[in-house]
Coordinates of C-alpha atoms and ligand atoms in Angstrom, one line a residue:
M1 CA -16.6 -1.7 -25.1
R2 CA -17.9 -4.9 -23.2
K3 CA -15.2 -4.4 -20.5
L4 CA -16.1 -0.9 -19.7
S5 CA -19.6 -2.1 -19.4
L6 CA -18.7 -4.5 -17.1
A7 CA -16.8 -1.5 -15.0
A8 CA -19.5 1.2 -15.2
A9 CA -21.9 -1.9 -13.6
L10 CA -19.3 -1.6 -10.8
L11 CA -19.9 1.6 -10.1
T12 CA -21.7 3.3 -7.1
A13 CA -25.1 5.3 -8.5
S14 CA -23.5 8.7 -7.9
A15 CA -20.4 8.5 -10.2
I16 CA -21.0 10.0 -13.4
T17 CA -19.7 9.3 -16.9
T18 CA -16.8 11.4 -17.7
P19 CA -15.4 11.8 -21.3
A20 CA -12.4 10.0 -20.2
L21 CA -14.3 6.9 -19.7
A22 CA -15.9 7.0 -23.2
D23 CA -12.5 6.7 -24.7
G24 CA -11.1 4.7 -22.2
H25 CA -7.6 6.3 -22.9
L26 CA -6.8 6.0 -18.9
R27 CA -7.4 2.7 -18.9
I28 CA -4.6 0.4 -17.2
V29 CA -5.8 -3.0 -17.4
D30 CA -9.2 -4.7 -19.1
E31 CA -10.0 -6.7 -16.1
P32 CA -10.5 -5.2 -13.1
L33 CA -7.2 -5.5 -10.8
E34 CA -6.9 -5.1 -6.9
L35 CA -3.9 -4.2 -5.2
T36 CA -3.8 -3.5 -1.4
I37 CA -3.0 -0.4 -0.1
Q38 CA -1.6 0.9 3.3
M39 CA -2.7 4.6 3.7
N40 CA -1.7 6.5 7.1
H41 CA -2.2 10.4 7.9
A42 CA -3.2 12.7 10.6
R43 CA -6.6 13.1 9.2
Y44 CA -7.6 10.0 7.6
P45 CA -6.4 7.0 9.3
V46 CA -7.3 4.3 6.4
Y47 CA -7.9 4.1 2.5
E48 CA -11.7 4.6 2.1
E49 CA -12.5 2.2 -0.6
S50 CA -15.9 4.0 -0.8
W51 CA -14.6 7.6 -1.6
P52 CA -16.1 8.9 -4.5
V53 CA -12.3 10.0 -5.9
E54 CA -11.4 6.5 -5.4
Q55 CA -14.5 4.9 -7.2
A56 CA -14.0 7.1 -10.2
A57 CA -10.3 6.0 -10.4
R58 CA -11.4 2.7 -10.3
E59 CA -13.6 3.3 -13.2
L60 CA -11.3 5.2 -15.3
T61 CA -8.0 2.9 -14.6
G62 CA -9.5 -0.5 -13.8
I63 CA -7.1 -0.7 -10.6
H64 CA -9.0 -1.3 -7.2
L65 CA -7.3 -0.3 -4.3
I66 CA -8.3 -2.5 -1.0
N67 CA -7.6 -1.0 2.2
D68 CA -4.7 -3.0 4.2
T69 CA -3.7 -0.3 6.7
V70 CA -2.0 -1.6 9.9
G71 CA -1.8 0.4 12.9
A72 CA -5.1 2.9 11.8
N73 CA -4.8 4.3 15.4
M74 CA -1.1 5.0 15.0
R75 CA -1.5 7.6 12.6
T76 CA 2.0 9.2 11.6
D77 CA 2.4 12.2 14.2
E78 CA 2.8 15.4 12.2
N79 CA 3.9 17.3 15.1
T80 CA 6.6 14.7 16.3
G81 CA 7.5 13.1 12.9
R82 CA 7.2 10.1 14.5
T83 CA 6.2 7.1 12.0
E84 CA 4.8 4.6 14.4
A85 CA 2.1 2.8 12.2
L86 CA 4.6 2.4 9.1
N87 CA 7.3 0.7 11.9
L88 CA 4.3 -1.4 12.8
M89 CA 3.1 -2.3 9.2
L90 CA 7.2 -3.3 8.7
A91 CA 7.1 -5.4 11.9
S92 CA 4.3 -7.1 10.8
G93 CA 6.2 -8.7 8.1
S94 CA 3.9 -7.9 5.4
I95 CA 4.3 -4.9 2.9
P96 CA 1.1 -4.2 1.0
D97 CA 1.2 -3.3 -2.8
I98 CA 1.1 0.5 -2.1
V99 CA 2.1 2.4 1.0
G100 CA 1.0 6.0 1.1
S101 CA 1.5 8.2 4.5
S102 CA 2.8 11.4 5.4
R103 CA 6.5 11.5 6.1
I104 CA 7.3 8.6 4.2
R105 CA 10.5 9.8 2.7
D106 CA 12.9 9.0 5.5
F107 CA 11.4 5.5 6.1
V108 CA 11.4 4.3 2.5
N109 CA 14.7 5.9 1.9
Q110 CA 16.1 3.9 5.0
F111 CA 14.3 0.9 4.0
G112 CA 13.8 0.7 0.3
P113 CA 17.9 0.3 -0.7
E114 CA 17.6 -2.8 2.4
G115 CA 14.8 -4.3 -0.3
A116 CA 11.6 -3.4 1.4
F117 CA 10.4 -1.0 -1.2
I118 CA 10.8 -1.0 -5.4
P119 CA 13.6 1.2 -6.7
L120 CA 11.2 3.4 -9.3
N121 CA 13.7 4.9 -11.2
D122 CA 13.3 2.4 -14.5
L123 CA 9.7 1.8 -14.1
I124 CA 9.1 6.1 -14.0
E125 CA 11.1 6.1 -17.4
E126 CA 9.5 3.2 -19.2
H127 CA 5.8 3.5 -17.9
A128 CA 5.2 6.9 -16.2
P129 CA 5.3 9.3 -18.9
N130 CA 3.5 12.1 -17.0
I131 CA 5.7 11.6 -13.9
A132 CA 8.6 11.7 -16.3
A133 CA 7.6 14.8 -17.7
Y134 CA 7.3 16.5 -14.5
Y135 CA 10.9 15.7 -13.4
A136 CA 12.3 16.8 -16.4
T137 CA 10.9 20.2 -15.6
R138 CA 12.4 20.0 -12.1
P139 CA 15.5 18.3 -11.8
D140 CA 15.9 19.8 -8.5
I141 CA 13.1 18.1 -6.9
E142 CA 13.9 14.7 -8.4
A143 CA 17.4 15.1 -6.8
A144 CA 15.4 15.9 -3.6
V145 CA 13.4 12.9 -3.6
K146 CA 16.4 10.3 -4.3
A147 CA 17.7 7.8 -1.8
S148 CA 21.7 7.5 -0.8
D149 CA 21.9 4.6 -3.7
G150 CA 20.4 7.4 -6.2
Q151 CA 17.1 5.7 -6.7
M152 CA 13.2 7.3 -6.2
Y153 CA 11.7 5.0 -3.9
Y154 CA 8.2 7.4 -3.5
I155 CA 6.2 9.5 -5.7
P156 CA 6.0 12.7 -3.5
Y157 CA 3.2 15.2 -3.1
L158 CA 3.7 18.1 -4.8
P159 CA 2.5 21.3 -3.1
D160 CA 1.3 24.4 -5.2
G161 CA 1.5 27.8 -4.4
K162 CA 3.7 30.4 -2.8
Y163 CA 2.2 31.6 1.0
G164 CA 1.2 29.2 3.1
R165 CA 0.4 30.6 6.8
A166 CA 0.5 33.9 8.1
F167 CA 0.1 35.6 11.4
W168 CA -3.5 36.4 12.4
I169 CA -4.7 38.6 15.0
R170 CA -8.5 39.7 16.3
T171 CA -8.5 43.2 14.9
D172 CA -12.1 44.0 16.2
W173 CA -10.2 43.2 19.7
L174 CA -7.6 45.7 18.6
D175 CA -10.0 48.0 18.1
A176 CA -11.9 47.7 21.6
L177 CA -8.7 47.7 23.4
G178 CA -7.8 51.0 21.4
L179 CA -4.4 49.3 19.9
E180 CA -2.6 49.4 17.0
M181 CA -1.6 46.5 14.8
P182 CA 1.7 45.2 16.3
E183 CA 4.8 45.7 14.2
T184 CA 7.5 44.7 16.4
V185 CA 8.0 41.7 19.1
D186 CA 7.9 43.9 21.9
E187 CA 4.7 45.6 20.4
Y188 CA 3.3 41.6 19.7
E189 CA 3.8 41.2 23.2
A190 CA 2.2 44.2 24.5
V191 CA -0.7 43.2 22.4
L192 CA -1.1 39.5 23.7
R193 CA -0.6 41.1 27.2
A194 CA -3.6 43.2 26.6
F195 CA -6.0 40.5 25.1
R196 CA -4.8 38.6 28.4
T197 CA -5.5 41.1 30.9
Q198 CA -8.2 43.9 29.5
D199 CA -11.3 41.5 28.7
P200 CA -11.6 42.4 25.2
N201 CA -14.5 40.1 24.4
G202 CA -16.1 41.9 26.8
N203 CA -17.8 39.0 29.2
G204 CA -16.1 40.3 32.4
L205 CA -13.9 37.2 32.3
Q206 CA -10.3 37.0 32.2
D207 CA -10.8 34.0 29.6
E208 CA -8.8 35.1 26.5
V209 CA -6.7 32.8 25.4
P210 CA -4.1 34.9 23.7
F211 CA -1.8 33.0 21.3
F212 CA -3.2 29.7 20.2
A213 CA -2.2 26.9 17.7
R214 CA -3.9 23.8 16.1
Q215 CA -0.1 22.5 15.8
W216 CA 2.1 23.1 18.8
P217 CA 5.2 23.4 16.7
E218 CA 3.7 27.0 15.6
L219 CA 4.6 28.1 18.8
I220 CA 8.1 26.9 18.6
R221 CA 8.0 28.7 15.2
L222 CA 7.5 32.2 17.1
V223 CA 11.3 31.8 17.9
T224 CA 11.6 33.5 14.8
L225 CA 10.4 36.7 16.3
W226 CA 14.4 36.4 18.3
D227 CA 16.2 35.7 15.4
G228 CA 16.0 32.5 16.2
R229 CA 14.7 29.3 13.5
A230 CA 12.7 26.5 14.5
H231 CA 11.6 24.6 11.1
G232 CA 13.6 24.6 8.1
S233 CA 11.0 23.6 5.4
D234 CA 7.1 23.0 6.1
T235 CA 8.0 19.6 7.8
Y236 CA 8.5 20.5 11.8
H237 CA 11.8 20.2 13.1
D238 CA 13.3 19.6 9.7
F239 CA 16.9 21.0 8.8
M240 CA 17.2 24.3 7.6
I241 CA 19.8 25.9 4.9
E242 CA 21.3 28.9 5.9
D243 CA 23.9 30.9 3.3
G244 CA 24.4 27.5 1.9
V245 CA 24.8 25.4 4.5
I246 CA 22.4 22.7 6.2
G247 CA 21.9 23.1 10.0
H248 CA 19.2 23.1 12.6
G249 CA 17.0 25.5 14.4
Y250 CA 17.3 23.8 17.5
I251 CA 21.2 24.6 18.1
G252 CA 21.1 28.3 17.5
E253 CA 21.5 31.3 19.8
G254 CA 18.3 32.8 18.4
Y255 CA 16.4 29.9 19.1
R256 CA 17.8 29.5 22.5
D257 CA 16.8 33.6 23.1
G258 CA 13.1 32.6 21.7
I259 CA 12.6 29.8 23.9
A260 CA 13.3 31.7 27.1
N261 CA 10.9 34.5 26.1
L262 CA 8.2 32.0 25.4
A263 CA 8.7 30.4 28.6
R264 CA 8.3 33.8 29.9
W265 CA 5.1 34.5 27.8
Y266 CA 3.7 30.9 28.8
A267 CA 4.1 31.6 32.1
D268 CA 2.3 35.0 32.3
G269 CA -0.6 33.4 30.1
L270 CA 0.0 34.8 26.7
I271 CA 0.1 31.2 25.6
D272 CA -2.9 28.9 25.3
A273 CA -2.2 26.6 28.7
E274 CA -3.3 23.5 26.8
I275 CA -0.9 24.4 23.6
F276 CA 0.7 21.1 23.5
T277 CA -2.4 19.0 24.2
R278 CA -5.5 20.9 22.4
G279 CA -4.7 19.5 19.4
S280 CA -6.0 20.3 15.9
S281 CA -9.5 21.6 17.1
A282 CA -8.0 24.3 18.9
R283 CA -8.6 27.1 16.1
D284 CA -12.5 26.2 15.5
F285 CA -13.0 25.9 19.2
L286 CA -11.1 28.7 20.2
L287 CA -12.5 31.5 17.6
S288 CA -16.0 30.3 17.6
E289 CA -16.2 30.7 21.2
N290 CA -14.8 34.0 21.1
L291 CA -11.5 33.4 23.2
G292 CA -8.8 33.1 20.8
G293 CA -6.6 36.1 19.8
S294 CA -3.9 35.5 17.7
T295 CA -2.2 32.4 15.8
H296 CA -0.1 31.4 12.9
D297 CA -2.0 29.6 10.3
W298 CA -2.8 29.2 6.4
F299 CA -4.1 31.6 4.8
A300 CA -7.2 30.0 2.8
S301 CA -8.6 28.1 5.9
T302 CA -8.0 30.6 8.4
S303 CA -9.5 33.8 6.4
G304 CA -12.7 31.5 6.4
Y305 CA -13.3 32.0 10.1
N306 CA -14.7 35.5 9.4
S307 CA -17.9 34.3 8.8
L308 CA -18.4 34.0 12.4
S309 CA -19.1 37.4 12.4
S310 CA -22.6 36.6 11.9
E311 CA -22.7 35.4 15.3
I312 CA -19.9 37.5 17.3
D313 CA -20.7 40.8 16.6
G314 CA -17.9 42.7 14.9
F315 CA -15.6 39.3 14.5
A316 CA -12.8 39.9 12.6
F317 CA -9.7 37.6 12.1
E318 CA -7.1 39.4 9.8
A319 CA -3.4 38.6 9.0
F320 CA -0.6 41.2 9.7
L321 CA 3.1 41.0 8.6
P322 CA 5.3 39.2 10.9
P323 CA 6.6 41.4 14.2
A324 CA 9.9 42.6 13.3
S325 CA 12.7 40.7 15.9
P326 CA 14.8 43.1 18.4
S327 CA 17.3 43.2 15.5
G328 CA 14.5 44.6 13.3
R329 CA 14.3 41.6 10.9
R330 CA 10.8 40.2 9.6
I331 CA 10.5 37.0 8.2
E332 CA 7.9 34.1 7.3
E333 CA 9.6 31.1 8.2
H334 CA 6.7 29.1 6.6
R335 CA 6.3 29.0 2.9
R336 CA 4.8 26.2 0.3
I337 CA 7.4 23.7 -0.2
L338 CA 8.1 22.5 -3.5
V339 CA 8.1 18.6 -2.5
K340 CA 6.9 17.2 0.7
P341 CA 8.3 14.2 2.3
D342 CA 4.8 12.6 1.9
G343 CA 3.5 10.3 -0.9
W344 CA 3.4 6.7 -1.9
A345 CA 5.7 3.8 -2.4
I346 CA 5.5 0.4 -3.9
G347 CA 6.1 -2.4 -1.4
H348 CA 8.7 -5.2 -2.3
T349 CA 5.9 -8.0 -3.0
N350 CA 4.2 -6.1 -5.5
E351 CA 3.2 -8.3 -8.5
H352 CA 2.1 -5.7 -10.5
L353 CA 4.9 -3.2 -10.9
V354 CA 4.0 -2.2 -14.5
E355 CA 0.4 -1.5 -13.5
T356 CA 0.9 0.0 -10.2
I357 CA 3.4 2.8 -11.8
Q358 CA 0.7 3.4 -14.5
Y359 CA -1.5 4.0 -11.7
M360 CA 0.6 6.3 -9.9
D361 CA 1.2 7.8 -13.2
F362 CA -2.5 8.3 -13.7
W363 CA -2.6 10.8 -10.9
F364 CA -0.4 13.2 -12.9
T365 CA -2.5 13.1 -16.0
E366 CA -4.6 15.9 -16.6
E367 CA -8.1 13.8 -15.3
G368 CA -6.1 12.3 -12.5
R369 CA -4.8 15.9 -11.2
R370 CA -8.1 17.1 -11.1
L371 CA -9.6 14.4 -9.5
A372 CA -6.8 14.4 -6.9
N373 CA -7.4 18.2 -6.2
F374 CA -10.9 19.0 -6.6
G375 CA -12.9 15.3 -6.1
V376 CA -15.6 14.1 -8.9
E377 CA -16.9 16.1 -11.5
G378 CA -20.9 17.0 -10.7
Q379 CA -20.3 16.3 -7.1
Q380 CA -17.7 18.8 -6.1
Y381 CA -17.5 20.6 -8.6
E382 CA -18.4 21.7 -12.7
M383 CA -16.3 22.5 -15.5
V384 CA -16.8 26.2 -16.3
D385 CA -15.0 27.3 -19.5
G386 CA -12.8 24.5 -19.5
E387 CA -12.0 24.7 -15.7
P388 CA -12.8 23.0 -12.7
I389 CA -15.2 25.1 -10.3
F390 CA -16.3 24.1 -7.1
T391 CA -20.2 24.2 -6.8
Q392 CA -21.5 26.8 -4.2
E393 CA -23.3 24.1 -2.4
F394 CA -19.9 22.2 -1.8
L395 CA -18.3 25.4 -1.0
D396 CA -21.0 26.1 1.5
S397 CA -20.8 22.9 3.1
G398 CA -18.2 23.6 5.6
P399 CA -14.5 23.3 5.7
V400 CA -13.7 23.0 2.1
N401 CA -10.2 20.7 2.9
R402 CA -11.7 18.8 5.2
N403 CA -14.6 18.1 2.9
L404 CA -12.0 17.1 0.0
Y405 CA -10.5 14.5 2.5
Q406 CA -13.8 12.8 3.1
V407 CA -14.4 12.3 -0.5
G408 CA -10.7 11.3 -1.2
S409 CA -9.4 14.4 -2.7
Q410 CA -5.8 16.5 -1.5
L411 CA -4.7 13.2 0.1
Q412 CA -1.1 13.8 1.3
G413 CA -0.6 10.1 1.4
R414 CA -0.9 9.9 -2.3
G415 CA 1.9 11.2 -5.0
Y416 CA 0.3 14.0 -7.1
F417 CA 0.9 17.3 -8.1
Q418 CA -1.4 20.1 -5.9
D419 CA -3.4 22.9 -8.2
Y420 CA -3.3 25.9 -6.4
N421 CA -6.8 27.1 -8.0
Y422 CA -8.3 24.7 -5.7
E423 CA -7.5 27.1 -3.0
I424 CA -7.8 30.3 -4.6
Q425 CA -11.5 29.4 -5.0
W426 CA -12.4 29.8 -1.4
S427 CA -9.9 32.3 -0.2
N428 CA -12.0 35.3 0.8
E429 CA -11.2 38.9 0.5
F430 CA -9.7 38.4 4.1
A431 CA -7.2 36.1 2.5
L432 CA -6.7 37.8 -0.7
E433 CA -5.8 41.1 1.5
G434 CA -3.4 39.4 3.7
I435 CA -1.6 37.8 0.6
A436 CA -1.2 41.4 -0.9
L437 CA 0.0 42.6 2.3
Y438 CA 2.8 39.9 2.5
D439 CA 3.4 40.7 -1.2
T440 CA 4.6 44.2 -0.1
M441 CA 7.8 42.7 1.6
P442 CA 9.5 40.6 -0.8
D443 CA 12.2 39.6 1.6
L444 CA 9.8 37.7 3.7
L445 CA 10.1 34.3 2.5
I446 CA 13.4 32.3 3.4
E447 CA 15.0 29.6 1.8
D448 CA 13.5 26.4 2.2
F449 CA 15.5 23.1 2.5
L450 CA 14.3 20.5 -0.2
G451 CA 16.4 17.7 1.3
V452 CA 19.6 15.8 0.3
A453 CA 20.6 12.7 -1.0
F454 CA 23.0 11.0 1.6
T455 CA 25.5 8.3 0.8
A456 CA 25.1 5.2 2.2
E457 CA 27.4 6.3 4.7
E458 CA 26.2 9.1 5.9
Q459 CA 22.4 7.2 5.7
A460 CA 23.5 5.3 8.1
V461 CA 24.6 7.6 10.5
Y462 CA 21.3 9.8 10.1
D463 CA 19.1 6.2 10.4
R464 CA 21.1 5.4 13.8
T465 CA 21.3 8.7 15.6
W466 CA 18.5 11.0 13.9
G467 CA 15.4 9.8 16.2
S468 CA 16.7 9.7 19.4
I469 CA 18.2 13.3 19.0
R470 CA 14.9 14.9 17.6
D471 CA 13.2 13.4 20.3
Y472 CA 15.5 14.9 22.9
M473 CA 15.7 18.1 21.5
L474 CA 11.6 17.9 21.3
E475 CA 11.4 16.9 25.2
R476 CA 13.8 19.8 26.2
Q477 CA 12.1 22.0 24.1
Q478 CA 8.6 21.3 25.6
G479 CA 10.1 21.4 29.1
W480 CA 11.6 24.9 28.8
I481 CA 8.5 26.2 27.8
L482 CA 6.6 24.5 30.6
G483 CA 8.9 25.7 33.3
N484 CA 10.6 22.6 33.7
G485 CA 14.4 23.8 33.7
D486 CA 15.8 27.2 32.4
V487 CA 17.0 27.1 28.7
M488 CA 19.4 30.1 29.5
A489 CA 21.0 27.8 32.6
D490 CA 21.2 24.8 30.6
W491 CA 22.2 25.6 27.2
D492 CA 25.5 24.5 27.1
A493 CA 24.6 21.1 28.9
Y494 CA 22.1 20.6 26.4
I495 CA 24.6 21.3 23.5
A496 CA 27.0 19.0 25.1
Q497 CA 24.4 16.0 25.3
L498 CA 23.8 16.7 21.4
D499 CA 27.1 16.6 20.4
E500 CA 27.5 13.4 22.8
M501 CA 24.2 12.0 20.8
G502 CA 25.9 12.9 17.3
M503 CA 24.4 15.9 16.1
Q504 CA 27.6 17.3 14.7
Ligands
LIG601 CA1 -13.2 38.2 28.7

């Protein structure tokens, strides 16, 4: 008990005692142990030792993470998949004890077998009973995490739930213009054109932005409206699986046709002129300024913008089913994947491997998982009938996800198992109605690509070719939409170039 008191003395005043602290069953080390961490994510550039969640984890485990992030201003870019910060860290010659990042899988599966990261299979089996118990129920996910040598090199972020993103539209604008909810891509185009030309916000200006997106790859996803494919999982530009065969959306004819149509939409002003540069504030800005008409974004967080009806008369932003393609097919390409390429790994110079894997296992315990999902009891949530329930004060304090990142919860640079109950609690009636609408169409969701374990030879081919192939595809994609070149005329040369680069 003496050591527990010592640990308690290190706490901030805001931290509160939990039942777990009382018996210390989550304690990993008697004396506080410091481990360094690199953590990169688009939404939080470094690991903050002051996060209330970090403080609580210190109290419970005795492990203190010390921020040692290189390249904090070079965040891993979710839009392009580039991992400059991780490369900079590697180039610096010093790898912290723990490395957490979005898009970490390819990185550690390349450099882990070369010795830069610790293989985790035996450590998990011997010292991480909660992680091992999870994998015992999901061998498919364990397989998806493994590198070419059969080893796991990172503990992943495991999302929970079914639907992710949906199509959204200003239904009060539809009403204002006497339009019906679009059911096909042609009707969708007509609606976007009317938003552009018929002044649905009623200010006498042609200032509406018909389609916008916080992440520009969501524009590319619209190729599904012409039977193309964009992202094979909820990782942008990922490979896809179709009829049991691995392929890529960006070499398909549906993609080609979709890009041709999107270029036309862009030229006609149906798409945000700043789609590639406006960034993550696009939704917040364009909706609160009464300018944005339609997007493709997450159910829970997007539904929350309906509170703008208190400022914008009649404001209603509602989910609608993916419009049918010319062949009559409706798909929702985005869904919550079972395992993300995000999470954390152990650097090769770490001298406390057992304690580190035990610490990673802590986040898979009941108490750790609650901390990772809901924040700190008494601050963000209270226990009600045995369930963590966000306080009304917390829910009213602004965007829930943003506020959770700011206390150190829901960090995708940490390996943890999400609990969908965290999101249900702030899904309003617009989200729940949208989910019910999507549920009316059981074939809407399609198969996700979970990843594969390459052989060493395959991994070498991938590491040598994929980065430059991806960059070339993205460069051409953006150029075509902005009107630099014509995708139909350029297509054969594009495919030939990809073949030369090793795409096949
Ligand atoms: Ca207007």
